GROMACS .gro file of C-alpha atoms in nm:
model
  233
    1MET     CA    1   8.386  15.928  16.750
    2THR     CA    2   8.628  15.751  16.985
    3LYS     CA    3   8.497  15.427  17.133
    4SER     CA    4   8.469  15.426  17.511
    5ILE     CA    5   8.597  15.167  17.759
    6LYS     CA    6   8.236  15.074  17.832
    7THR     CA    7   8.183  14.992  17.464
    8VAL     CA    8   8.516  14.817  17.404
    9LEU     CA    9   8.524  14.604  17.721
   10PRO     CA   10   8.257  14.349  17.616
   11GLU     CA   11   8.407  14.335  17.267
   12LEU     CA   12   8.748  14.265  17.418
   13ARG     CA   13   8.610  13.988  17.639
   14PHE     CA   14   8.461  13.824  17.331
   15ALA     CA   15   8.785  13.866  17.134
   16ILE     CA   16   8.993  13.708  17.410
   17GLU     CA   17   8.786  13.389  17.386
   18SER     CA   18   8.908  13.358  17.028
   19VAL     CA   19   9.266  13.488  17.039
   20ALA     CA   20   9.361  13.349  17.383
   21PRO     CA   21   9.119  13.063  17.463
   22VAL     CA   22   9.330  12.895  17.732
   23GLY     CA   23   9.463  13.036  18.058
   24GLY     CA   24   9.825  13.142  18.009
   25ASP     CA   25   9.781  13.225  17.640
   26ARG     CA   26   9.948  13.547  17.529
   27LEU     CA   27   9.722  13.811  17.374
   28PRO     CA   28   9.814  13.983  17.047
   29SER     CA   29  10.003  14.310  17.073
   30GLU     CA   30   9.823  14.628  17.179
   31ARG     CA   31   9.865  14.761  16.826
   32GLU     CA   32   9.693  14.457  16.674
   33LEU     CA   33   9.412  14.443  16.925
   34SER     CA   34   9.337  14.815  16.927
   35LYS     CA   35   9.324  14.808  16.547
   36SER     CA   36   9.091  14.505  16.535
   37LEU     CA   37   8.864  14.655  16.802
   38GLY     CA   38   8.866  15.001  16.643
   39CYS     CA   39   8.979  15.182  16.957
   40SER     CA   40   9.279  15.373  17.083
   41ARG     CA   41   9.558  15.206  17.280
   42GLU     CA   42   9.465  15.423  17.577
   43THR     CA   43   9.113  15.281  17.572
   44LEU     CA   44   9.247  14.927  17.536
   45ARG     CA   45   9.479  14.980  17.834
   46GLY     CA   46   9.184  15.104  18.037
   47CYS     CA   47   9.004  14.778  17.959
   48TYR     CA   48   9.318  14.585  18.054
   49ASP     CA   49   9.321  14.759  18.392
   50ILE     CA   50   8.967  14.636  18.461
   51LEU     CA   51   9.037  14.279  18.345
   52GLU     CA   52   9.363  14.262  18.537
   53ALA     CA   53   9.192  14.382  18.856
   54GLU     CA   54   8.936  14.102  18.829
   55GLY     CA   55   9.203  13.840  18.755
   56SER     CA   56   9.111  13.779  18.391
   57LEU     CA   57   9.454  13.873  18.258
   58TRP     CA   58   9.800  13.984  18.368
   59ARG     CA   59  10.074  14.192  18.210
   60HIS     CA   60  10.450  14.207  18.220
   61VAL     CA   61  10.640  14.497  18.064
   62GLY     CA   62  10.837  14.386  17.761
   63GLN     CA   63  10.687  14.036  17.757
   64GLY     CA   64  10.319  14.083  17.686
   65THR     CA   65   9.967  14.040  17.820
   66PHE     CA   66   9.843  13.695  17.921
   67ARG     CA   67   9.505  13.543  17.995
   68GLY     CA   68   9.426  13.445  18.354
   69ARG     CA   69   9.593  13.523  18.684
   70ARG     CA   70   9.968  13.571  18.708
   71PRO     CA   71  10.127  13.229  18.777
   72ARG     CA   72  10.268  13.200  19.128
   73HIS     CA   73  10.463  12.878  19.088
   74MET     CA   74  10.702  12.990  18.813
   75PRO     CA   75  10.884  13.308  18.708
   76VAL     CA   76  10.763  13.496  18.401
   77LYS     CA   77  11.054  13.381  18.183
   78GLU     CA   78  10.978  13.018  18.262
   79THR     CA   79  10.615  13.078  18.172
   80LEU     CA   80  10.725  13.202  17.831
   81LEU     CA   81  10.948  12.897  17.791
   82VAL     CA   82  10.648  12.671  17.849
   83GLU     CA   83  10.453  12.871  17.594
   84GLY     CA   84  10.697  12.769  17.322
   85ALA     CA   85  10.693  12.399  17.409
   86THR     CA   86  10.558  12.169  17.138
   87PRO     CA   87  10.381  11.836  17.208
   88PRO     CA   88  10.697  11.640  17.108
   89ASP     CA   89  10.905  11.859  17.343
   90LEU     CA   90  10.667  11.790  17.628
   91MET     CA   91  10.645  11.417  17.569
   92ARG     CA   92  11.023  11.378  17.556
   93ALA     CA   93  11.057  11.569  17.883
   94ARG     CA   94  10.790  11.354  18.046
   95LEU     CA   95  10.956  11.032  17.923
   96ILE     CA   96  11.288  11.142  18.071
   97VAL     CA   97  11.150  11.245  18.410
   98GLU     CA   98  10.825  11.069  18.500
   99PRO     CA   99  10.941  10.704  18.489
  100GLN     CA  100  11.207  10.796  18.746
  101VAL     CA  101  10.944  10.977  18.953
  102ALA     CA  102  10.735  10.658  18.955
  103ALA     CA  103  11.040  10.458  19.065
  104GLU     CA  104  11.093  10.702  19.353
  105ALA     CA  105  10.726  10.672  19.447
  106ALA     CA  106  10.761  10.293  19.468
  107GLN     CA  107  11.036  10.337  19.726
  108HIS     CA  108  10.840  10.572  19.951
  109ALA     CA  109  10.471  10.481  19.920
  110ASP     CA  110  10.273  10.373  20.222
  111LYS     CA  111   9.920  10.233  20.245
  112SER     CA  112   9.756  10.577  20.244
  113ASP     CA  113   9.946  10.673  19.927
  114VAL     CA  114   9.825  10.361  19.749
  115ILE     CA  115   9.465  10.433  19.853
  116LYS     CA  116   9.500  10.787  19.719
  117LEU     CA  117   9.646  10.665  19.390
  118ARG     CA  118   9.367  10.407  19.350
  119SER     CA  119   9.114  10.684  19.399
  120LYS     CA  120   9.280  10.886  19.122
  121VAL     CA  121   9.256  10.585  18.891
  122ALA     CA  122   8.885  10.552  18.976
  123GLY     CA  123   8.840  10.921  18.900
  124GLY     CA  124   8.982  10.866  18.553
  125ARG     CA  125   8.745  10.577  18.486
  126ALA     CA  126   8.448  10.792  18.593
  127ALA     CA  127   8.542  11.094  18.380
  128ARG     CA  128   8.250  11.201  18.162
  129ASP     CA  129   8.423  11.409  17.892
  130ARG     CA  130   8.759  11.519  17.755
  131SER     CA  131   8.806  11.792  18.014
  132GLU     CA  132   8.735  11.564  18.310
  133CYS     CA  133   8.955  11.293  18.158
  134GLU     CA  134   9.248  11.533  18.131
  135GLN     CA  135   9.195  11.670  18.482
  136ALA     CA  136   9.188  11.316  18.624
  137ASP     CA  137   9.504  11.226  18.433
  138ASP     CA  138   9.682  11.536  18.563
  139ALA     CA  139   9.569  11.458  18.919
  140PHE     CA  140   9.702  11.102  18.894
  141HIS     CA  141  10.047  11.205  18.772
  142ARG     CA  142  10.072  11.474  19.037
  143ALA     CA  143   9.976  11.221  19.305
  144VAL     CA  144  10.255  10.991  19.185
  145ALA     CA  145  10.501  11.280  19.218
  146GLU     CA  146  10.373  11.362  19.567
  147THR     CA  147  10.425  10.999  19.666
  148SER     CA  148  10.794  11.037  19.580
  149ARG     CA  149  10.824  11.270  19.886
  150ASN     CA  150  11.048  11.497  19.678
  151PRO     CA  151  10.924  11.859  19.652
  152VAL     CA  152  11.154  11.928  19.357
  153LEU     CA  153  10.992  11.650  19.157
  154VAL     CA  154  10.647  11.773  19.257
  155GLY     CA  155  10.739  12.123  19.139
  156PHE     CA  156  10.866  11.989  18.810
  157LEU     CA  157  10.544  11.797  18.752
  158ILE     CA  158  10.348  12.116  18.822
  159TYR     CA  159  10.568  12.288  18.564
  160LEU     CA  160  10.492  12.019  18.306
  161SER     CA  161  10.124  12.043  18.395
  162GLY     CA  162  10.137  12.410  18.300
  163ALA     CA  163  10.273  12.313  17.959
  164ARG     CA  164   9.984  12.069  17.915
  165ARG     CA  165   9.741  12.361  17.950
  166ARG     CA  166   9.895  12.538  17.649
  167VAL     CA  167   9.663  12.574  17.354
  168VAL     CA  168   9.884  12.373  17.117
  169TRP     CA  169   9.877  12.074  17.355
  170GLN     CA  170   9.503  12.113  17.410
  171ARG     CA  171   9.441  12.094  17.037
  172GLU     CA  172   9.642  11.774  17.002
  173TRP     CA  173   9.472  11.622  17.308
  174ASP     CA  174   9.126  11.712  17.177
  175ARG     CA  175   9.207  11.571  16.832
  176THR     CA  176   9.328  11.246  16.989
  177TYR     CA  177   9.025  11.218  17.216
  178ARG     CA  178   8.790  11.267  16.921
  179ARG     CA  179   8.977  11.024  16.697
  180ILE     CA  180   8.973  10.740  16.950
  181ALA     CA  181   8.649  10.619  17.102
  182PRO     CA  182   8.631  10.805  17.438
  183ASN     CA  183   8.548  10.489  17.634
  184GLU     CA  184   8.847  10.310  17.484
  185PHE     CA  185   9.068  10.612  17.550
  186GLN     CA  186   8.966  10.619  17.917
  187THR     CA  187   8.997  10.243  17.957
  188ILE     CA  188   9.351  10.239  17.815
  189HIS     CA  189   9.457  10.528  18.037
  190SER     CA  190   9.300  10.387  18.351
  191ASP     CA  191   9.434  10.035  18.295
  192GLN     CA  192   9.784  10.175  18.249
  193HIS     CA  193   9.750  10.393  18.558
  194SER     CA  194   9.638  10.090  18.754
  195LYS     CA  195   9.950   9.894  18.649
  196ILE     CA  196  10.167  10.182  18.771
  197VAL     CA  197   9.991  10.174  19.108
  198ASP     CA  198  10.032   9.795  19.125
  199ALA     CA  199  10.409   9.836  19.089
  200ILE     CA  200  10.420  10.118  19.343
  201GLU     CA  201  10.218   9.911  19.591
  202ALA     CA  202  10.457   9.621  19.539
  203ALA     CA  203  10.748   9.854  19.623
  204ASP     CA  204  10.908   9.758  19.291
  205PRO     CA  205  11.089  10.065  19.148
  206ALA     CA  206  11.196   9.891  18.826
  207ALA     CA  207  10.842   9.775  18.752
  208ALA     CA  208  10.703  10.121  18.832
  209LEU     CA  209  10.955  10.279  18.597
  210ARG     CA  210  10.865  10.038  18.316
  211ALA     CA  211  10.489  10.082  18.368
  212MET     CA  212  10.515  10.461  18.360
  213GLU     CA  213  10.741  10.451  18.055
  214ALA     CA  214  10.497  10.222  17.870
  215HIS     CA  215  10.208  10.451  17.962
  216LEU     CA  216  10.381  10.767  17.837
  217LYS     CA  217  10.497  10.599  17.517
  218SER     CA  218  10.135  10.496  17.454
  219ILE     CA  219  10.025  10.858  17.496
  220GLU     CA  220  10.306  10.976  17.270
  221LEU     CA  221  10.202  10.731  17.000
  222MET     CA  222   9.833  10.822  17.022
  223ILE     CA  223   9.896  11.196  17.011
  224LEU     CA  224  10.187  11.225  16.769
  225ASP     CA  225  10.096  10.946  16.527
  226PRO     CA  226   9.750  11.004  16.375
  227THR     CA  227   9.754  10.678  16.177
  228PRO     CA  228   9.554  10.380  16.307
  229HIS     CA  229   9.760  10.131  16.502
  230GLN     CA  230   9.730   9.866  16.767
  231ARG     CA  231   9.723  10.042  17.104
  232ARG     CA  232   9.712   9.745  17.337
  233GLU     CA  233  10.003   9.519  17.409
   0.00000   0.00000   0.00000
């Protein structure tokens, strides 16, 4: 007896939590999923129609089916490029770009920008778990980019933020957060963020660049080097 859409739909929802746990993850092929769910491809596509209509997934012919709503800030091909990014790829890109973004911010910040940045630092200190800590960190870095008054830099930071939501990055971030005492992890992050804001407030581009570079190198070391080491200067 052929399984109906009504039967397969809840099974598919459950399967997606395992095979595509993070928004933007690509689902297995229709052949693989229909086989694992014991249904026809036609039935699976009917389930996809329902999930796509409610914004739980999106599809692109020839490129696959992805969890979540279709991204509006980047073309499909760029989304796939982000999907292949490894944590080392992402950290190198951030180290190339974000120190310069901080330097730009130091040249354009006004009093209201500094107040906003201080509030983002406070949000990081108040984060209660890994998810809130990451959200606060993302919000801080985006605020720095916005302070640069350059929409291209803001867009690039949004692009990098999308890469940070990839499952491979999330796994490394979670492993790091669990390995290091959460309070220490938050304190290190927040103290480093505060130094960046100090340099921006002082309108010192060189100091802002150095503070951001030191911060990102600290993250790189914590995430990519699992061995114990001294994390404070």
